[in-house]
mmCIF file of C-alpha atoms and ligand atoms in Angstrom:
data_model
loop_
_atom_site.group_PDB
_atom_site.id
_atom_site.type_symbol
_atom_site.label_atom_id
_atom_site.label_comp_id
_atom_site.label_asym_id
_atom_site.label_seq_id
_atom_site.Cartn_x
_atom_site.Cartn_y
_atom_site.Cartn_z
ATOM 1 C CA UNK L 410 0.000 0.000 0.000
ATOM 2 C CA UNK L 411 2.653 2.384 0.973
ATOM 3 C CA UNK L 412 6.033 2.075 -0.192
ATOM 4 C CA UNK L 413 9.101 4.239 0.215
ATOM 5 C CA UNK L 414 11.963 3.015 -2.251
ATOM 6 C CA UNK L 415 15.553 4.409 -1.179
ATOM 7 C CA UNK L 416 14.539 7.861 0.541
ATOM 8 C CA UNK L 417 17.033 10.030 1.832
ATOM 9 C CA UNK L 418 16.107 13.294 3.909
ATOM 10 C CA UNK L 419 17.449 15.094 6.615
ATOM 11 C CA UNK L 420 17.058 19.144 7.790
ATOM 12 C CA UNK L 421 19.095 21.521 6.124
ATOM 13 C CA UNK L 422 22.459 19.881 5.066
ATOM 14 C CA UNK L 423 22.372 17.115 8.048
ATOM 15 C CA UNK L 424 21.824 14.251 6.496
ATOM 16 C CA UNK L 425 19.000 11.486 8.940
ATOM 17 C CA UNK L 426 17.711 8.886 6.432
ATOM 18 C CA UNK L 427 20.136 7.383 4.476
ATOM 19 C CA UNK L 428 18.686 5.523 1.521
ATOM 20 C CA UNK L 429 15.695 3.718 3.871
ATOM 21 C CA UNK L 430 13.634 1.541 2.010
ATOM 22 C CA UNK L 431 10.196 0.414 3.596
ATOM 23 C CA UNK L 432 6.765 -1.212 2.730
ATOM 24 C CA UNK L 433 3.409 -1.231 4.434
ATOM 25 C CA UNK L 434 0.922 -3.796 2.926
ATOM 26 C CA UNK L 435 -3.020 -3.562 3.085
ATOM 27 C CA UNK L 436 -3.766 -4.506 6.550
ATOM 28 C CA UNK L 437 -0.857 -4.623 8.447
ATOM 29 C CA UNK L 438 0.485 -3.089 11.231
ATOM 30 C CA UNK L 439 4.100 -2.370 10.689
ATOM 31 C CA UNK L 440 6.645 -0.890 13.673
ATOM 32 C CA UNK L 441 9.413 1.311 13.565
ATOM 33 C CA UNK L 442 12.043 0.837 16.349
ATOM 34 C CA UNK L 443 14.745 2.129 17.389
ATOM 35 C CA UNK L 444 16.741 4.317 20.050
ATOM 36 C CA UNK L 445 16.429 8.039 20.711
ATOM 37 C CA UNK L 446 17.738 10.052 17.851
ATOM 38 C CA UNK L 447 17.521 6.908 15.054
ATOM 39 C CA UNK L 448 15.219 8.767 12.737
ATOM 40 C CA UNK L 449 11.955 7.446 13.823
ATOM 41 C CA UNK L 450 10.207 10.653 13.550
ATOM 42 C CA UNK L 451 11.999 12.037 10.568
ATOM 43 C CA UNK L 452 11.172 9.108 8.677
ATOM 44 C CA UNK L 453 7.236 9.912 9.428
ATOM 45 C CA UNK L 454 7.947 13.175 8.580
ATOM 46 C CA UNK L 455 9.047 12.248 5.107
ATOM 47 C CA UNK L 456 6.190 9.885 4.756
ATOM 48 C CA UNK L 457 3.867 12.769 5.520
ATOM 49 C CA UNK L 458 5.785 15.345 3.382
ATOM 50 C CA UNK L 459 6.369 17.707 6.311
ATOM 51 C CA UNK L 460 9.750 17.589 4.967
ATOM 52 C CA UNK L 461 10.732 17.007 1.229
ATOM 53 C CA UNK L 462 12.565 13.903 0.273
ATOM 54 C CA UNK L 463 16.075 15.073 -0.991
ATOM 55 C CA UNK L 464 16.314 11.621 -2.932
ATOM 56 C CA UNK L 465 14.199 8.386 -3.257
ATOM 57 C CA UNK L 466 10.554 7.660 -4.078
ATOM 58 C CA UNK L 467 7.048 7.727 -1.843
ATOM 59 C CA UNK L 468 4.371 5.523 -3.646
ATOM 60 C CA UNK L 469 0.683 5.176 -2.023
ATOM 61 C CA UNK L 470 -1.922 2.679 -3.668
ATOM 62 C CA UNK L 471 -0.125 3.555 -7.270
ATOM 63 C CA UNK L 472 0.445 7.143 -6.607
ATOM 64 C CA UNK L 473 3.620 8.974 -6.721
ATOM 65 C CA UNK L 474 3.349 10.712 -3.770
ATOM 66 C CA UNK L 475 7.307 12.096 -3.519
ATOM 67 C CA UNK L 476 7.103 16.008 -4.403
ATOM 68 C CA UNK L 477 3.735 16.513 -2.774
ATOM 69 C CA UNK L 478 3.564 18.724 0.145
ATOM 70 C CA UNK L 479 1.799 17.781 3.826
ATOM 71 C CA UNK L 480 -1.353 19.479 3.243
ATOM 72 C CA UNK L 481 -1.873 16.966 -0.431
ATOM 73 C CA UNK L 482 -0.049 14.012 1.459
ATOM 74 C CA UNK L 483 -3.134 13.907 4.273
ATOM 75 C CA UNK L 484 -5.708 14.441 1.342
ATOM 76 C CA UNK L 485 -4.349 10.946 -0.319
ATOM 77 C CA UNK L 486 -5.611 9.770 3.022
ATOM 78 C CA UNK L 487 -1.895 9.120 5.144
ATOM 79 C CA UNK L 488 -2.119 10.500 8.665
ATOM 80 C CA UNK L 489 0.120 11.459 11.320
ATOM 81 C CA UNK L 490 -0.526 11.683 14.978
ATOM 82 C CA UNK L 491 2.280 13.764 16.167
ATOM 83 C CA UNK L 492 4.491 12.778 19.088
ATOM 84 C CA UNK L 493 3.534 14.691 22.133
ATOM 85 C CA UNK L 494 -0.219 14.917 20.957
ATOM 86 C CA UNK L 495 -0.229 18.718 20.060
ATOM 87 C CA UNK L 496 -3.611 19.238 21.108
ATOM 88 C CA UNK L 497 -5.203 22.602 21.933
ATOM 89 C CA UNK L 498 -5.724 22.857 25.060
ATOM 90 C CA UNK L 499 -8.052 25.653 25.192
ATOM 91 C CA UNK L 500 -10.205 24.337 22.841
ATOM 92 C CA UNK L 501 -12.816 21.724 23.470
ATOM 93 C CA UNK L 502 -12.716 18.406 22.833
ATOM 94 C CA UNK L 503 -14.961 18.343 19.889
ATOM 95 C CA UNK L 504 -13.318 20.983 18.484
ATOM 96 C CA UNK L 505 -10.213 19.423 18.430
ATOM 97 C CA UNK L 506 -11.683 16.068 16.827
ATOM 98 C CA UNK L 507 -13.563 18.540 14.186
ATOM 99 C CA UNK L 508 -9.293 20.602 13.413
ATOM 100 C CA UNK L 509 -8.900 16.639 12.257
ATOM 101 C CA UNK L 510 -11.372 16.874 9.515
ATOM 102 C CA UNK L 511 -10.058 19.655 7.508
ATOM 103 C CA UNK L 512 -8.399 18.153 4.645
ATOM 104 C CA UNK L 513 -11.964 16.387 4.018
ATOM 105 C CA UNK L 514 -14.031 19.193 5.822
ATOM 106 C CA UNK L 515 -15.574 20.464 2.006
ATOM 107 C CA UNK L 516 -15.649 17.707 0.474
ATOM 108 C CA UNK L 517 -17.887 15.349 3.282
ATOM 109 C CA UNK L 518 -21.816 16.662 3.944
ATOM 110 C CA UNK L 519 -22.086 17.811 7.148
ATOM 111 C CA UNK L 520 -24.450 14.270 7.823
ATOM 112 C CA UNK L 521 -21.039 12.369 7.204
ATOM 113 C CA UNK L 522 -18.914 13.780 9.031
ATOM 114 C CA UNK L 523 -21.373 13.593 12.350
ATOM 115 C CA UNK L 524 -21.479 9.924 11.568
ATOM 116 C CA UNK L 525 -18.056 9.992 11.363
ATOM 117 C CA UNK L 526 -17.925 11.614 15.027
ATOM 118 C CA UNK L 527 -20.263 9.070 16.188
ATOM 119 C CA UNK L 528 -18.192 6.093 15.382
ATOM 120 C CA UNK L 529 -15.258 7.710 16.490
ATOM 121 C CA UNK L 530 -17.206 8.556 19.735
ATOM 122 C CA UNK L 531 -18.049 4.760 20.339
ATOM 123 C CA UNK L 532 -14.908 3.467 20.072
ATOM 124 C CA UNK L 533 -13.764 6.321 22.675
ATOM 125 C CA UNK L 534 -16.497 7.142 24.988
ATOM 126 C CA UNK L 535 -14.857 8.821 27.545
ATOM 127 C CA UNK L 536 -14.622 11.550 25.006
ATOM 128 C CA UNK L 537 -18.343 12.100 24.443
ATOM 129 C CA UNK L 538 -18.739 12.642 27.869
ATOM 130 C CA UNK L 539 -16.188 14.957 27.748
ATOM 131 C CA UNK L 540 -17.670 16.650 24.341
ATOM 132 C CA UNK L 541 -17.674 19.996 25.396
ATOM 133 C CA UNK L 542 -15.049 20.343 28.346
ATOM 134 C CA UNK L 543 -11.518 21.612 27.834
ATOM 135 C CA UNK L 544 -8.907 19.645 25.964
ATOM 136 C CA UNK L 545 -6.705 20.603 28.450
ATOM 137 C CA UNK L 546 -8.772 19.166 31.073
ATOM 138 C CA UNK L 547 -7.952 15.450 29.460
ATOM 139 C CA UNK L 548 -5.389 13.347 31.230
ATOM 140 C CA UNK L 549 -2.885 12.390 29.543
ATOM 141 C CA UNK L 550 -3.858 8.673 28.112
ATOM 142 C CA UNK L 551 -7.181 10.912 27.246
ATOM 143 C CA UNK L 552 -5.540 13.223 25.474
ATOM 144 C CA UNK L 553 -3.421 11.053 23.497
ATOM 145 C CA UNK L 554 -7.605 9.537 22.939
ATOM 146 C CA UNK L 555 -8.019 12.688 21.808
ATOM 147 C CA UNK L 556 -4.933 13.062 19.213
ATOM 148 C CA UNK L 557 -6.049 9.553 17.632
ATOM 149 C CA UNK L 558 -9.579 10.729 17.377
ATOM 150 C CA UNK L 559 -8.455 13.667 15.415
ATOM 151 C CA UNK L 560 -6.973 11.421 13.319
ATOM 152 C CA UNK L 561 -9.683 9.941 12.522
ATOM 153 C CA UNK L 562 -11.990 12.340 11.793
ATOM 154 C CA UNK L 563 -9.850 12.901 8.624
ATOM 155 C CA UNK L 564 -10.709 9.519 7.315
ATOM 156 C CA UNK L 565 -7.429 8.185 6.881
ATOM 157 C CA UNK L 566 -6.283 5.395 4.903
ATOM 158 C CA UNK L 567 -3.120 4.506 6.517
ATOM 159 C CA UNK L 568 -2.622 5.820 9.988
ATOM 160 C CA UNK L 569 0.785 6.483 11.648
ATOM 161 C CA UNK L 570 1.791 6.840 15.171
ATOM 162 C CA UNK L 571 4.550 8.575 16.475
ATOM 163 C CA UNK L 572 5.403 7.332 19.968
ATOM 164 C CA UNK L 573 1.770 6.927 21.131
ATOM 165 C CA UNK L 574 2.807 5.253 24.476
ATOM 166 C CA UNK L 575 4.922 8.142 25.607
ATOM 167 C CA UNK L 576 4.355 9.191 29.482
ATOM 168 C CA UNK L 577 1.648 7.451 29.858
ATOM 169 C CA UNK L 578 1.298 4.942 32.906
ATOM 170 C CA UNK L 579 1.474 1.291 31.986
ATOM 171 C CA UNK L 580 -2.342 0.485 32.810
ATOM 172 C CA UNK L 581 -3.157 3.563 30.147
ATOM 173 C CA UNK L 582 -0.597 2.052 27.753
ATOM 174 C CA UNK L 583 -1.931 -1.391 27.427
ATOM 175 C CA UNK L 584 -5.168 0.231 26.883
ATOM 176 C CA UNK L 585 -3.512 2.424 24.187
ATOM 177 C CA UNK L 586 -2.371 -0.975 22.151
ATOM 178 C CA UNK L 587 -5.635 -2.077 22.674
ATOM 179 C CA UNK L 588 -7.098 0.866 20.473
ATOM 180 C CA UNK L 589 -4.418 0.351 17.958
ATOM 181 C CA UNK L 590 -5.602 -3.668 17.880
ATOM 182 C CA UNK L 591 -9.079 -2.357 17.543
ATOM 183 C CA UNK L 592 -8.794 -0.012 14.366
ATOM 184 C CA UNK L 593 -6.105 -2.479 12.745
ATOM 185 C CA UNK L 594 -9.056 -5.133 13.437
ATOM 186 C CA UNK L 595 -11.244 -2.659 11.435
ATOM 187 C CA UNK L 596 -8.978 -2.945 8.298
ATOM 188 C CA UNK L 597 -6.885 0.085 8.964
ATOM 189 C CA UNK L 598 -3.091 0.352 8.264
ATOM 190 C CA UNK L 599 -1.160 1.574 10.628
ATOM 191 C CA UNK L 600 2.576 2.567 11.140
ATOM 192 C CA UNK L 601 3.625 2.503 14.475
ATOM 193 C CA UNK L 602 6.737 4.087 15.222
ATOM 194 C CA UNK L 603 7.896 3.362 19.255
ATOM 195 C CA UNK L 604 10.406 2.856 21.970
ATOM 196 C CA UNK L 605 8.123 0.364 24.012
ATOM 197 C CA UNK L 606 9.969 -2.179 21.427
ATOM 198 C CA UNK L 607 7.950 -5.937 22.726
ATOM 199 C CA UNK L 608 4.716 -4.227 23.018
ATOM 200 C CA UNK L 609 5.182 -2.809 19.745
ATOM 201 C CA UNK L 610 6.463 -5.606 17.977
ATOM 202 C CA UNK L 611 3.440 -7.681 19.887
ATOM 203 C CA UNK L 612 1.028 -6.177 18.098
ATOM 204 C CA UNK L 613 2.474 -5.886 14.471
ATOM 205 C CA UNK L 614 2.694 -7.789 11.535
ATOM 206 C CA UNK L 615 5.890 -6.864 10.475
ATOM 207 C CA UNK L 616 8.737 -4.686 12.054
ATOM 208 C CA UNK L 617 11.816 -2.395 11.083
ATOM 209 C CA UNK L 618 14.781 -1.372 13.213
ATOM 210 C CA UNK L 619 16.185 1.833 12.729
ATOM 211 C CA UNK L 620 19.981 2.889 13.848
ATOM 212 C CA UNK L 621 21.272 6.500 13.112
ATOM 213 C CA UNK L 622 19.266 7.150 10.046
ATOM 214 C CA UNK L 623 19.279 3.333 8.505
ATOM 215 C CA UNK L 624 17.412 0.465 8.498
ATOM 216 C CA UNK L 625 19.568 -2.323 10.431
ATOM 217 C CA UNK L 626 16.935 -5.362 10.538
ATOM 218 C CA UNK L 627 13.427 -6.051 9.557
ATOM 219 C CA UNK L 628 11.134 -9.082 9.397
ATOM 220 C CA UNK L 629 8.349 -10.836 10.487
ATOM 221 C CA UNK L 630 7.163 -9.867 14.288
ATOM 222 C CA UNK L 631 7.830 -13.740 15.522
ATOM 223 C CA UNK L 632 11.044 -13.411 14.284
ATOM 224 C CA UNK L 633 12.114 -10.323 15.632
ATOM 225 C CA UNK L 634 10.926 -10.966 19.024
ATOM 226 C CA UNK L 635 12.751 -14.080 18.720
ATOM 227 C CA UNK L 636 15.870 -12.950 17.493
ATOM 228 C CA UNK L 637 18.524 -12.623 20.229
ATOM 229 C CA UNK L 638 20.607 -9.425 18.910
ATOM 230 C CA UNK L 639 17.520 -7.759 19.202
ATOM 231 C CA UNK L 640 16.116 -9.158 22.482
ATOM 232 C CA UNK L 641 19.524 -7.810 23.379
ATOM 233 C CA UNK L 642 19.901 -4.878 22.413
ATOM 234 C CA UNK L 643 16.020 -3.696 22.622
ATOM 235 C CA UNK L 644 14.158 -5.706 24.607
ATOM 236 C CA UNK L 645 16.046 -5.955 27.997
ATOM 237 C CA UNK L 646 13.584 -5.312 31.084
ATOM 238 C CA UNK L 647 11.087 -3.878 28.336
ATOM 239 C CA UNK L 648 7.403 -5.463 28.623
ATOM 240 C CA UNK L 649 3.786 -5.026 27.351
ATOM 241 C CA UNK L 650 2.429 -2.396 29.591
ATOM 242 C CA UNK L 651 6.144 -0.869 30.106
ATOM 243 C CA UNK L 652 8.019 1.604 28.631
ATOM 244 C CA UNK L 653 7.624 5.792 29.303
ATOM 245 C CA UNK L 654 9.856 8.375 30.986
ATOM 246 C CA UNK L 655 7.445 9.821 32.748
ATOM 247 C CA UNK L 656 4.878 8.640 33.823
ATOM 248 C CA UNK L 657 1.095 10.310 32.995
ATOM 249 C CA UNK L 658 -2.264 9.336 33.905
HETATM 250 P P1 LIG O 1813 13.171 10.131 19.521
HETATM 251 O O1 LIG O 1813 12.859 8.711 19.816
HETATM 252 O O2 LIG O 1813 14.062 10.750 20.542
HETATM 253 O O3 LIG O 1813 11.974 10.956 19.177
HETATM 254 P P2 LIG O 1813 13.787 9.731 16.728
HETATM 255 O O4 LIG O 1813 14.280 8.371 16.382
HETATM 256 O O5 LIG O 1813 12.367 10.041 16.436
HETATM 257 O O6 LIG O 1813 14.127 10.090 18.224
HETATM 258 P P3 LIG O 1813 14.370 12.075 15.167
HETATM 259 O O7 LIG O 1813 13.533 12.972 16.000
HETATM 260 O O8 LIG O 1813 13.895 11.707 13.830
HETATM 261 O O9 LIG O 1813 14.729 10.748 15.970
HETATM 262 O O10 LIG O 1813 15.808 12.768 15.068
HETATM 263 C C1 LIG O 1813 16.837 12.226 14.225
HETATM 264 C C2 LIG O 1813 17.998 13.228 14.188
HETATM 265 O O11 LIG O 1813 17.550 14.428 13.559
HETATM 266 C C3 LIG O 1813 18.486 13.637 15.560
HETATM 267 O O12 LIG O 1813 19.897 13.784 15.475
HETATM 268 C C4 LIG O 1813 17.828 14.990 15.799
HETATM 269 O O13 LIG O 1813 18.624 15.799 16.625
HETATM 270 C C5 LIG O 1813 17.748 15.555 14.394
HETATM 271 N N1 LIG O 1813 16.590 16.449 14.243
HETATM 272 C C6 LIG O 1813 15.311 16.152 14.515
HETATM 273 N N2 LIG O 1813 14.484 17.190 14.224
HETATM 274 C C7 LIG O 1813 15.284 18.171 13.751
HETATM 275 C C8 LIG O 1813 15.065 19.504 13.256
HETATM 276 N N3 LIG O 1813 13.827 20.008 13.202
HETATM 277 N N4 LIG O 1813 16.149 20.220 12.850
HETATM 278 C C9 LIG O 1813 17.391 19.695 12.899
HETATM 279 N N5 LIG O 1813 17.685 18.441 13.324
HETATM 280 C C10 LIG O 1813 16.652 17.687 13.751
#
């Protein structure tokens, strides 16, 4: 579905991704691991053309996606919910979910998109309760909720997520994997980039490692999680449900 074929990028003349070449198939969850620094979020900031690819290709369902900016990148349907969540905190809730649906905002009737809302709000009730309070007011694990649900109100097509686990205590992080079971169940790709490495891999299909800017090992889940350079060097003390600097309810 998504395919990047030896991309290079970086920010200004510091090279990051160094010919990375990477695949996400119709229905599958695919991770992206690696240490602090590795490229994880560059390399989701090339997918979503935040930053231009200085060499390589970007191909979605057939389309050449490589010289299109962010703004055309989320109309194809590829979405990005930021590390760190970048909600508005002074905004409601809703309001927040609705900022997801701009890149579809004129071209859904207004009968969609509430239907839209309403699934979104049944797979994350706590939010419809919470319709018409404060973003800011969220916990954290409710605001990162709210991030996804942004997402979604943009209909995407393949769905990425940078670092989703981050802070959050490990009850709220096992129930963040849960969500990303539950839309993958409902036929949604997903690229999950994160440093909870076994909990990550535990959920995917398939999985890449990134070191400083390159891809060092990929394959299938069971084999990764089985393999003992990278239970080594990844997975020491690291468990579903762990993971997180600090922790955030
Ligand atoms: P983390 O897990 O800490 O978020 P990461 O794997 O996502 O790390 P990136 O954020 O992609 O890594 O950073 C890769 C490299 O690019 C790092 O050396 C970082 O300092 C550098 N970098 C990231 N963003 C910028 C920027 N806006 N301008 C310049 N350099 C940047």
């Amino acid at each position: 579905m998504l395919e990047l074929r030896d991309i290079t990028t970086g920010y200004g003349k510091f090279r990051v991704l160094d010919k990375i070449s990477l695949r996400i198939d119709a229905g599958e969850i695919v991770c992206v691991v690696g240490a602090n620094g590795a490229g994880k979020t560059t390399l989701m900031r090339a997918i979503s053309g935040i930053i231009p690819l200085w060499q390589g290709e970007k191909v979605f369902d057939g389309k050449d996606l490589t010289k299109l900016n962010a703004a055309k990148v989320t109309r194809e349907g590829i979405i990005q919910i930021p590390e760190g969540r970048l909600i508005i905190k002074d905004l409601s809730v809703e309001d927040n979910m609705m900022l997801g649906a701009y890149s579809i905002y004129f071209k859904m009737k207004r009968s969609e998109l509430k239907s839209n809302m309403g699934e979104i709000y049944e797979l994350f009730p706590i939010l419809k309760s919470r319709a018409r309070q404060k973003a800011g007011a969220l916990s954290g694990g409710e605001q990162q909720m709210l991030a996804i649900a942004r997402g979604l109100m943009g209909k995407p097509r393949l769905l990425m997520l940078d670092e989703p686990s981050l802070g959050l205590a490990p009850l709220v992080v096992k129930t963040m994997f849960d969500i990303i079971v539950t839309l993958h169940t409902k036929g949604l790709p997903i690229l999950l980039v994160e440093q909870n490495v076994r909990a990550a891999i535990g959920i995917s299909n398939r999985g890449y490692v990134l070191e400083t800017g390159n891809i060092v090992m990929e394959g299938a889940s069971e084999d990764l999680l089985n393999d003992e350079r990278m239970v080594k060097a990844y997975m020491g003390g690291d468990s579903v449900g762990g993971g997180g600097d600090k922790e955030d309810t």
